[in-house]
Amino acid sequence: MKEVILIKGGYIVDPGNGREGVFDILVEKGKIVKIEKNIKDEGHKLIDAGGKFILPGLVDMHCHLREPGREDEETLLSGSLAGIKGGVTTLCCMPNTEPAIDNQGVVEFIYLENRKIKLIDIYPVGAITKKREGKELAEIGELKKAGVIALSDDGNSVMDSEVMRRAMEYSKMFDLLVISHCEDTNLSRGGLMNEGYRASFLGLKGIPPEAETIMVARDIKLAKLTKAKLHIAHLSCKESVELIRQAKREGIKVTCETCPHYFSLTEESVLDYNTNCKVNPPLRTEEDKEAIKEGLKDGTIDVIATDHAPHADFEKDVEFSQASFGIIGLETALGIALKELVETKTINLSQLVEKMSFLPSKILGLDKGKLSVGENADLIILDLNKSWKVEKEKIVSKSKNSPFLNWTLPGVVEYVILGEKLLLDNGRLNHFE
Amino acid sequence: MDTDKKTDWTRKDLLGLAELSKEEIELVLDTADSFKEISLRPIKKVPTLRGKTIVLFFVEPSTRTRTSFELAAKRLSADTVSISADTSSMIKGESLKDTAKNIEAMKIDVIVMRHSSSGAPHLLAKAVEASVVNAGDGCHEHPTQALLDLFTIKEKKGKISGLKVSIIGDILHSRVARSNIWGLTKLGAEVTVCGPPTLIPPGMEKFPVKVTYDIKEAIKGADVLNILRIQLERQKSNFFPSLREYAINFGIDRDKLKLAKPDVLIMHPGPINRGVEIFPEVADGPYSVILEQVTNGIAVRMAVLYLVSQERE
Ligand SMILES: [Zn+2]
Ligand SMILES: [Zn+2]
């Protein structure tokens, strides 16, 4: 990459600095050195961003890369490439790898591997408990030292309330966020989709929303008790939004996220046993979907994360009851959010940037999600006049388990710049295509 | 065979009654009517499906249903092959789709499938060109059982429209109940389901049925009682406290039956648990058509195999 890049005439959306409007940006040696109107072109590499939007790089605080353990499904490299396609420059990978990220060694492995890959920033989330079994606390202090950005047993729920209480209390010492996968696994046991008419029609065991809300309520109570920083993962239903709204009103330290599939799909998509709609928590009803949108609108829901969960074809191309839970999302998250939230005027582009970049950075304590002079360049250029079709053959992720195949989505990410790296150049993955 | 039917069969598969129209269901029943007579002949065989191969693919064992399909196929002169879960390679980890592709490579015409997972025949139907007949999938549907129930009711009562039919027992896990609900209501019957609340599926209010937990209410005025088998292991999962308590509350005995219409039909998909959901005096009593259901099962399955095997455009 040329040492100096001049981005001309893009419309900047940067809620973190409260800046919005048409500006030029000058990037030198990976740092933003100027954000001004009409910067003079002195033979730098020029990117014409006229009519396009410049946003801070997206931060996905919840995704699953399968390395180590299931490199056939996804790796740090393939996940990075999928992320770049989707405008993601920072992601947090959950600890349900094999072995789990419950010790320093695995954390170090991830940082080491990613230094070799040198694409986007990847931060591992450490396990709350050893082997994510929900029984004994992992060595949280050691995990912190190795560099985990947060704690979660995601994929599993910490069912034992006392273990969860201790984890929250103990993590305060390291100022680590606890991300809770809220699921009462006694209530959800054997469940395959949302409980209700659709499940009964298909003869599939249901998962009631209460399997989620009971644990959301519990964890809010524990956050109040311990005063720890709690973040609730993948909200799927109306009642959960209401519980968090109430908790925030009471001043309890809790943040939360939802995922694109919960504001774009409902249980009706499971019709005909489509395993690409099998996800945990399950797709809910129209009413829940609307409540999730409302929560995004009024700020109850802070973050949109992907919960990108890649699975090999042979794990999805089976009987519904046998199929793995989870769907991919890195490449489609922005497009789905633009289509379902911005185009419908539920939220505006600035609020979208907050939820997909600025707030996840803030919640994780990362100095990202902003476009500031003197700071590292971490930005994407988005053309909202273009749309694209989600095609299986073109998915960059190693796994193709998307419920959005054949959807047409608005907005094409054309450039991704992270520090000195021009990762996506006019829609092309640099050096990888 | 009557050739000027109002409806033509256009489906490759028979996966459930939810997707069938009233006319399609009537077509099966009418076709079964003409096949029933064959079973009464001294030589119970016609050449209708000569040269066709039908695979009986029972991933979940069921001797009754498999035998019924096998006899139906043989009476139509089709060749049959049985594959059960333990003889197939599925236990060695081969996926359903791979197994299906292998069966299909043997050039067969119809696969009759029983599977413990809801939707398994739907997956199979998409994967193979052969016709797939659902012989029961998980808690979803058991269309041929419902069709033989409809056939038996029509044979005994002369009609289905306007009848009051109560389905009693474990509705939650019953594919027989699901298929019966769709079949009966499409043909104009009034359906009530009855069982303990733990065994009524969530969202039942959106099914076209009445729900009651009161057995007396379910029996009173009913033209047909379809009594479902209680799986003995259900009590271990706390769906009800004991078989004894279930039998007291929901078991159909002579006393409870007094509330029914004098010409009530007693039906049961079998095999029965005597003294649990049904007592011997009722199962073997004058209103019981349980054995006739078994006989009619063959005619109905002949009709289904015949219809799905027809050359399609
Ligand atoms: Zn989770
Ligand atoms: Zn997750």
Short mmCIF file of C-alpha atoms in Angstrom, two decimals, chain B:
data_model
loop_
_atom_site.label_atom_id
_atom_site.label_comp_id
_atom_site.label_asym_id
_atom_site.label_seq_id
_atom_site.Cartn_x
_atom_site.Cartn_y
_atom_site.Cartn_z
CA MET B 1 -61.13 -48.72 -11.71
CA ASP B 2 -63.25 -45.65 -12.06
CA THR B 3 -61.39 -43.50 -14.53
CA ASP B 4 -63.33 -40.29 -14.61
CA LYS B 5 -62.25 -38.94 -11.26
CA LYS B 6 -62.68 -35.24 -10.69
CA THR B 7 -59.24 -34.96 -9.18
CA ASP B 8 -55.98 -36.25 -10.50
CA TRP B 9 -53.11 -37.21 -8.26
CA THR B 10 -50.21 -34.91 -9.12
CA ARG B 11 -47.94 -35.41 -6.14
CA LYS B 12 -44.68 -37.29 -6.19
CA ASP B 13 -44.89 -37.97 -2.47
CA LEU B 14 -47.33 -38.39 0.36
CA LEU B 15 -45.79 -36.61 3.31
CA GLY B 16 -48.78 -35.50 5.35
CA LEU B 17 -52.44 -34.58 5.31
CA ALA B 18 -51.84 -30.93 6.23
CA GLU B 19 -50.85 -30.20 2.64
CA LEU B 20 -53.57 -32.29 0.95
CA SER B 21 -56.82 -30.80 -0.28
CA LYS B 22 -60.21 -32.22 0.59
CA GLU B 23 -60.46 -33.54 -2.96
CA GLU B 24 -57.12 -35.29 -2.78
CA ILE B 25 -58.08 -36.99 0.47
CA GLU B 26 -61.39 -38.08 -1.06
CA LEU B 27 -59.54 -39.45 -4.07
CA VAL B 28 -57.44 -41.69 -1.82
CA LEU B 29 -60.53 -42.89 0.03
CA ASP B 30 -62.39 -43.63 -3.20
CA THR B 31 -59.40 -45.45 -4.63
CA ALA B 32 -59.08 -47.46 -1.43
CA ASP B 33 -62.73 -48.41 -1.77
CA SER B 34 -62.10 -50.10 -5.07
CA PHE B 35 -59.01 -51.84 -3.69
CA LYS B 36 -60.72 -53.18 -0.59
CA GLU B 37 -62.65 -55.64 -2.66
CA ILE B 38 -59.40 -57.29 -3.79
CA SER B 39 -58.66 -58.31 -0.22
CA LEU B 40 -61.91 -60.20 -0.10
CA ARG B 41 -61.09 -62.36 -3.13
CA PRO B 42 -59.69 -65.87 -2.77
CA ILE B 43 -56.61 -64.81 -4.78
CA LYS B 44 -55.77 -61.45 -3.27
CA LYS B 45 -53.58 -60.09 -6.01
CA VAL B 46 -53.78 -57.79 -9.01
CA PRO B 47 -51.00 -56.92 -11.48
CA THR B 48 -51.34 -53.15 -11.09
CA LEU B 49 -47.79 -52.42 -9.88
CA ARG B 50 -46.00 -55.35 -11.52
CA GLY B 51 -42.39 -54.43 -12.21
CA LYS B 52 -42.29 -51.68 -9.56
CA THR B 53 -39.98 -51.90 -6.57
CA ILE B 54 -41.02 -50.54 -3.23
CA VAL B 55 -38.52 -50.11 -0.42
CA LEU B 56 -39.77 -50.30 3.13
CA PHE B 57 -37.29 -48.10 4.95
CA PHE B 58 -38.07 -48.26 8.64
CA VAL B 59 -35.49 -46.35 10.62
CA GLU B 60 -37.81 -46.57 13.61
CA PRO B 61 -39.16 -50.10 13.98
CA SER B 62 -42.86 -50.82 13.53
CA THR B 63 -43.88 -54.34 12.63
CA ARG B 64 -47.54 -53.49 12.17
CA THR B 65 -47.21 -50.62 9.77
CA ARG B 66 -44.42 -52.29 7.85
CA THR B 67 -46.42 -55.51 7.44
CA SER B 68 -49.46 -53.57 6.31
CA PHE B 69 -47.45 -51.72 3.65
CA GLU B 70 -45.74 -54.93 2.60
CA LEU B 71 -49.05 -56.76 2.10
CA ALA B 72 -50.44 -53.75 0.24
CA ALA B 73 -47.45 -53.74 -2.11
CA LYS B 74 -47.60 -57.51 -2.65
CA ARG B 75 -51.31 -57.46 -3.42
CA LEU B 76 -50.48 -54.97 -6.17
CA SER B 77 -47.72 -57.33 -7.42
CA ALA B 78 -44.88 -54.92 -6.61
CA ASP B 79 -41.53 -56.21 -5.40
CA THR B 80 -40.61 -55.16 -1.90
CA VAL B 81 -37.38 -54.81 0.01
CA SER B 82 -37.21 -54.10 3.71
CA ILE B 83 -34.47 -52.03 5.24
CA SER B 84 -34.54 -51.44 8.95
CA ALA B 85 -32.33 -49.27 11.09
CA ASP B 86 -30.13 -52.11 12.27
CA THR B 87 -29.56 -53.61 8.82
CA SER B 88 -28.87 -50.27 7.20
CA SER B 89 -25.55 -48.55 7.46
CA MET B 90 -27.09 -45.60 9.28
CA ILE B 91 -25.93 -46.98 12.58
CA LYS B 92 -22.42 -46.87 11.17
CA GLY B 93 -22.77 -43.12 10.87
CA GLU B 94 -23.93 -42.81 7.29
CA SER B 95 -26.25 -39.86 6.87
CA LEU B 96 -29.87 -40.21 5.88
CA LYS B 97 -29.17 -38.53 2.57
CA ASP B 98 -26.30 -40.86 1.73
CA THR B 99 -28.41 -43.88 2.61
CA ALA B 100 -31.23 -42.55 0.47
CA LYS B 101 -28.93 -41.96 -2.49
CA ASN B 102 -27.68 -45.52 -2.16
CA ILE B 103 -31.18 -46.93 -2.08
CA GLU B 104 -32.08 -44.86 -5.09
CA ALA B 105 -29.05 -46.08 -7.01
CA MET B 106 -30.71 -49.49 -6.87
CA LYS B 107 -33.42 -48.06 -9.17
CA ILE B 108 -36.50 -48.23 -7.04
CA ASP B 109 -39.87 -46.54 -7.44
CA VAL B 110 -41.27 -45.84 -3.99
CA ILE B 111 -39.70 -45.50 -0.56
CA VAL B 112 -42.00 -45.98 2.39
CA MET B 113 -40.30 -44.39 5.34
CA ARG B 114 -40.78 -44.49 9.09
CA HIS B 115 -38.46 -42.27 11.10
CA SER B 116 -38.28 -40.98 14.65
CA SER B 117 -37.37 -37.44 13.50
CA SER B 118 -40.11 -35.09 12.37
CA GLY B 119 -39.44 -33.97 8.81
CA ALA B 120 -37.10 -36.84 7.88
CA PRO B 121 -39.31 -37.93 4.93
CA HIS B 122 -39.35 -34.32 3.70
CA LEU B 123 -35.56 -34.34 3.59
CA LEU B 124 -35.63 -37.68 1.78
CA ALA B 125 -38.28 -36.53 -0.70
CA LYS B 126 -36.08 -33.61 -1.72
CA ALA B 127 -33.02 -35.84 -2.07
CA VAL B 128 -34.42 -38.62 -4.27
CA GLU B 129 -36.50 -38.86 -7.42
CA ALA B 130 -38.45 -41.85 -6.16
CA SER B 131 -41.79 -41.24 -4.47
CA VAL B 132 -41.67 -41.04 -0.72
CA VAL B 133 -44.55 -42.19 1.45
CA ASN B 134 -44.42 -41.06 5.06
CA ALA B 135 -45.19 -44.01 7.30
CA GLY B 136 -44.86 -41.87 10.41
CA ASP B 137 -42.28 -39.17 11.22
CA GLY B 138 -41.50 -38.21 14.78
CA CYS B 139 -44.33 -36.24 16.33
CA HIS B 140 -45.36 -34.81 12.99
CA GLU B 141 -47.66 -36.91 10.76
CA HIS B 142 -48.77 -40.44 10.03
CA PRO B 143 -50.91 -39.84 6.98
CA THR B 144 -51.82 -43.43 6.05
CA GLN B 145 -53.01 -44.12 9.58
CA ALA B 146 -55.31 -41.10 9.42
CA LEU B 147 -56.51 -42.10 5.97
CA LEU B 148 -57.44 -45.57 7.20
CA ASP B 149 -59.20 -43.98 10.16
CA LEU B 150 -61.15 -41.75 7.79
CA PHE B 151 -61.91 -44.73 5.57
CA THR B 152 -63.21 -46.76 8.52
CA ILE B 153 -65.37 -43.92 9.82
CA LYS B 154 -66.84 -43.33 6.37
CA GLU B 155 -67.48 -47.03 5.92
CA LYS B 156 -69.30 -47.29 9.25
CA LYS B 157 -71.10 -43.96 9.35
CA GLY B 158 -71.59 -43.35 5.65
CA LYS B 159 -70.11 -39.88 5.95
CA ILE B 160 -67.57 -37.77 7.79
CA SER B 161 -68.95 -34.28 7.49
CA GLY B 162 -70.80 -33.17 10.60
CA LEU B 163 -69.55 -35.98 12.83
CA LYS B 164 -68.16 -35.30 16.28
CA VAL B 165 -64.80 -36.96 16.73
CA SER B 166 -62.80 -36.89 19.95
CA ILE B 167 -59.12 -37.76 19.98
CA ILE B 168 -58.02 -38.76 23.46
CA GLY B 169 -54.62 -39.14 25.04
CA ASP B 170 -51.08 -38.01 24.28
CA ILE B 171 -51.80 -35.40 21.60
CA LEU B 172 -48.38 -33.76 22.10
CA HIS B 173 -46.32 -36.66 20.81
CA SER B 174 -48.90 -38.12 18.46
CA ARG B 175 -48.41 -38.03 14.72
CA VAL B 176 -51.70 -39.94 14.43
CA ALA B 177 -53.47 -37.05 16.14
CA ARG B 178 -51.88 -34.41 13.86
CA SER B 179 -52.81 -36.27 10.67
CA ASN B 180 -56.30 -37.04 11.95
CA ILE B 181 -56.91 -33.41 12.85
CA TRP B 182 -56.07 -32.25 9.31
CA GLY B 183 -57.94 -35.09 7.59
CA LEU B 184 -61.07 -34.95 9.70
CA THR B 185 -61.48 -31.18 9.68
CA LYS B 186 -60.87 -30.93 5.94
CA LEU B 187 -63.69 -33.41 5.43
CA GLY B 188 -65.98 -31.43 7.71
CA ALA B 189 -65.87 -33.28 11.03
CA GLU B 190 -65.85 -31.47 14.37
CA VAL B 191 -62.76 -32.47 16.31
CA THR B 192 -62.16 -32.32 20.05
CA VAL B 193 -58.84 -33.25 21.59
CA CYS B 194 -58.60 -34.37 25.20
CA GLY B 195 -55.76 -35.24 27.53
CA PRO B 196 -53.87 -33.85 30.49
CA PRO B 197 -52.58 -30.29 29.81
CA THR B 198 -48.99 -31.58 29.78
CA LEU B 199 -49.85 -33.67 26.72
CA ILE B 200 -51.63 -30.97 24.73
CA PRO B 201 -49.23 -29.22 22.31
CA PRO B 202 -48.50 -25.50 22.86
CA GLY B 203 -50.38 -23.36 20.37
CA MET B 204 -53.22 -25.88 20.11
CA GLU B 205 -55.70 -23.00 20.09
CA LYS B 206 -54.56 -22.28 16.55
CA PHE B 207 -55.41 -25.80 15.36
CA PRO B 208 -58.99 -26.19 14.10
CA VAL B 209 -60.03 -28.17 17.19
CA LYS B 210 -61.65 -27.83 20.56
CA VAL B 211 -59.47 -28.62 23.57
CA THR B 212 -60.71 -30.10 26.81
CA TYR B 213 -59.01 -31.70 29.81
CA ASP B 214 -62.34 -33.16 30.90
CA ILE B 215 -62.81 -36.70 29.61
CA LYS B 216 -66.57 -36.58 30.18
CA GLU B 217 -66.89 -33.56 27.96
CA ALA B 218 -64.86 -35.31 25.27
CA ILE B 219 -67.03 -38.41 25.35
CA LYS B 220 -70.44 -36.78 25.64
CA GLY B 221 -72.16 -36.67 22.28
CA ALA B 222 -69.21 -38.02 20.34
CA ASP B 223 -69.77 -40.14 17.24
CA VAL B 224 -66.21 -41.42 17.28
CA LEU B 225 -63.61 -41.82 20.02
CA ASN B 226 -60.09 -42.18 18.69
CA ILE B 227 -58.06 -43.36 21.66
CA LEU B 228 -54.32 -42.93 21.45
CA ARG B 229 -51.65 -45.19 22.79
CA ILE B 230 -49.88 -43.93 25.89
CA GLN B 231 -46.14 -44.43 25.69
CA LEU B 232 -45.25 -46.05 28.96
CA GLU B 233 -42.03 -44.08 29.36
CA ARG B 234 -43.88 -40.73 29.32
CA GLN B 235 -44.55 -40.87 33.03
CA LYS B 236 -40.81 -40.93 33.70
CA SER B 237 -40.63 -37.50 32.06
CA ASN B 238 -43.31 -36.20 34.39
CA PHE B 239 -46.01 -35.74 31.78
CA PHE B 240 -48.28 -37.45 34.30
CA PRO B 241 -47.62 -38.91 37.74
CA SER B 242 -48.43 -42.58 37.15
CA LEU B 243 -50.08 -44.94 34.70
CA ARG B 244 -52.63 -45.68 37.40
CA GLU B 245 -53.61 -42.04 37.69
CA TYR B 246 -53.77 -41.74 33.91
CA ALA B 247 -56.02 -44.79 33.66
CA ILE B 248 -58.35 -43.41 36.32
CA ASN B 249 -58.67 -40.03 34.64
CA PHE B 250 -58.47 -40.84 30.94
CA GLY B 251 -58.74 -44.62 30.52
CA ILE B 252 -61.93 -45.52 28.62
CA ASP B 253 -63.93 -48.09 30.55
CA ARG B 254 -67.54 -49.18 30.45
CA ASP B 255 -68.66 -46.48 32.90
CA LYS B 256 -67.17 -43.58 30.99
CA LEU B 257 -68.51 -44.98 27.73
CA LYS B 258 -72.08 -44.67 29.01
CA LEU B 259 -71.85 -40.95 28.26
CA ALA B 260 -71.27 -41.51 24.56
CA LYS B 261 -73.80 -41.78 21.77
CA PRO B 262 -75.30 -45.26 21.56
CA ASP B 263 -73.66 -45.91 18.20
CA VAL B 264 -70.24 -44.49 19.06
CA LEU B 265 -67.23 -45.94 17.24
CA ILE B 266 -64.20 -46.88 19.30
CA MET B 267 -60.96 -46.55 17.39
CA HIS B 268 -57.32 -47.04 18.35
CA PRO B 269 -54.21 -47.01 16.15
CA GLY B 270 -52.72 -49.91 18.14
CA PRO B 271 -50.94 -51.53 19.72
CA ILE B 272 -53.17 -51.06 22.77
CA ASN B 273 -52.24 -50.93 26.43
CA ARG B 274 -55.14 -52.71 28.03
CA GLY B 275 -56.06 -51.17 31.33
CA VAL B 276 -54.24 -47.91 30.63
CA GLU B 277 -55.87 -45.88 27.85
CA ILE B 278 -58.52 -48.48 27.11
CA PHE B 279 -60.08 -51.28 29.13
CA PRO B 280 -60.70 -54.76 27.66
CA GLU B 281 -64.49 -54.49 27.81
CA VAL B 282 -64.28 -51.45 25.52
CA ALA B 283 -61.45 -52.63 23.25
CA ASP B 284 -63.25 -55.91 22.59
CA GLY B 285 -66.77 -54.54 22.93
CA PRO B 286 -69.49 -54.09 20.32
CA TYR B 287 -68.48 -50.50 19.40
CA SER B 288 -64.88 -51.30 18.73
CA VAL B 289 -63.66 -51.19 15.13
CA ILE B 290 -60.01 -51.61 16.04
CA LEU B 291 -59.51 -54.78 13.99
CA GLU B 292 -61.40 -53.40 11.01
CA GLN B 293 -59.00 -50.47 11.04
CA VAL B 294 -56.18 -52.97 10.55
CA THR B 295 -57.99 -54.60 7.61
CA ASN B 296 -58.75 -51.24 6.01
CA GLY B 297 -55.14 -50.21 6.46
CA ILE B 298 -54.12 -52.53 3.64
CA ALA B 299 -56.68 -51.13 1.17
CA VAL B 300 -55.74 -47.55 2.00
CA ARG B 301 -52.02 -48.26 1.63
CA MET B 302 -52.69 -50.01 -1.70
CA ALA B 303 -54.45 -46.84 -2.83
CA VAL B 304 -51.57 -44.63 -1.71
CA LEU B 305 -48.89 -46.80 -3.33
CA TYR B 306 -50.95 -46.94 -6.51
CA LEU B 307 -51.50 -43.18 -6.66
CA VAL B 308 -47.91 -42.14 -6.02
CA SER B 309 -46.66 -44.74 -8.53
CA GLN B 310 -48.77 -43.39 -11.36
CA GLU B 311 -46.80 -41.91 -14.17
CA ARG B 312 -46.71 -38.16 -13.68
CA GLU B 313 -46.43 -35.49 -16.28
#
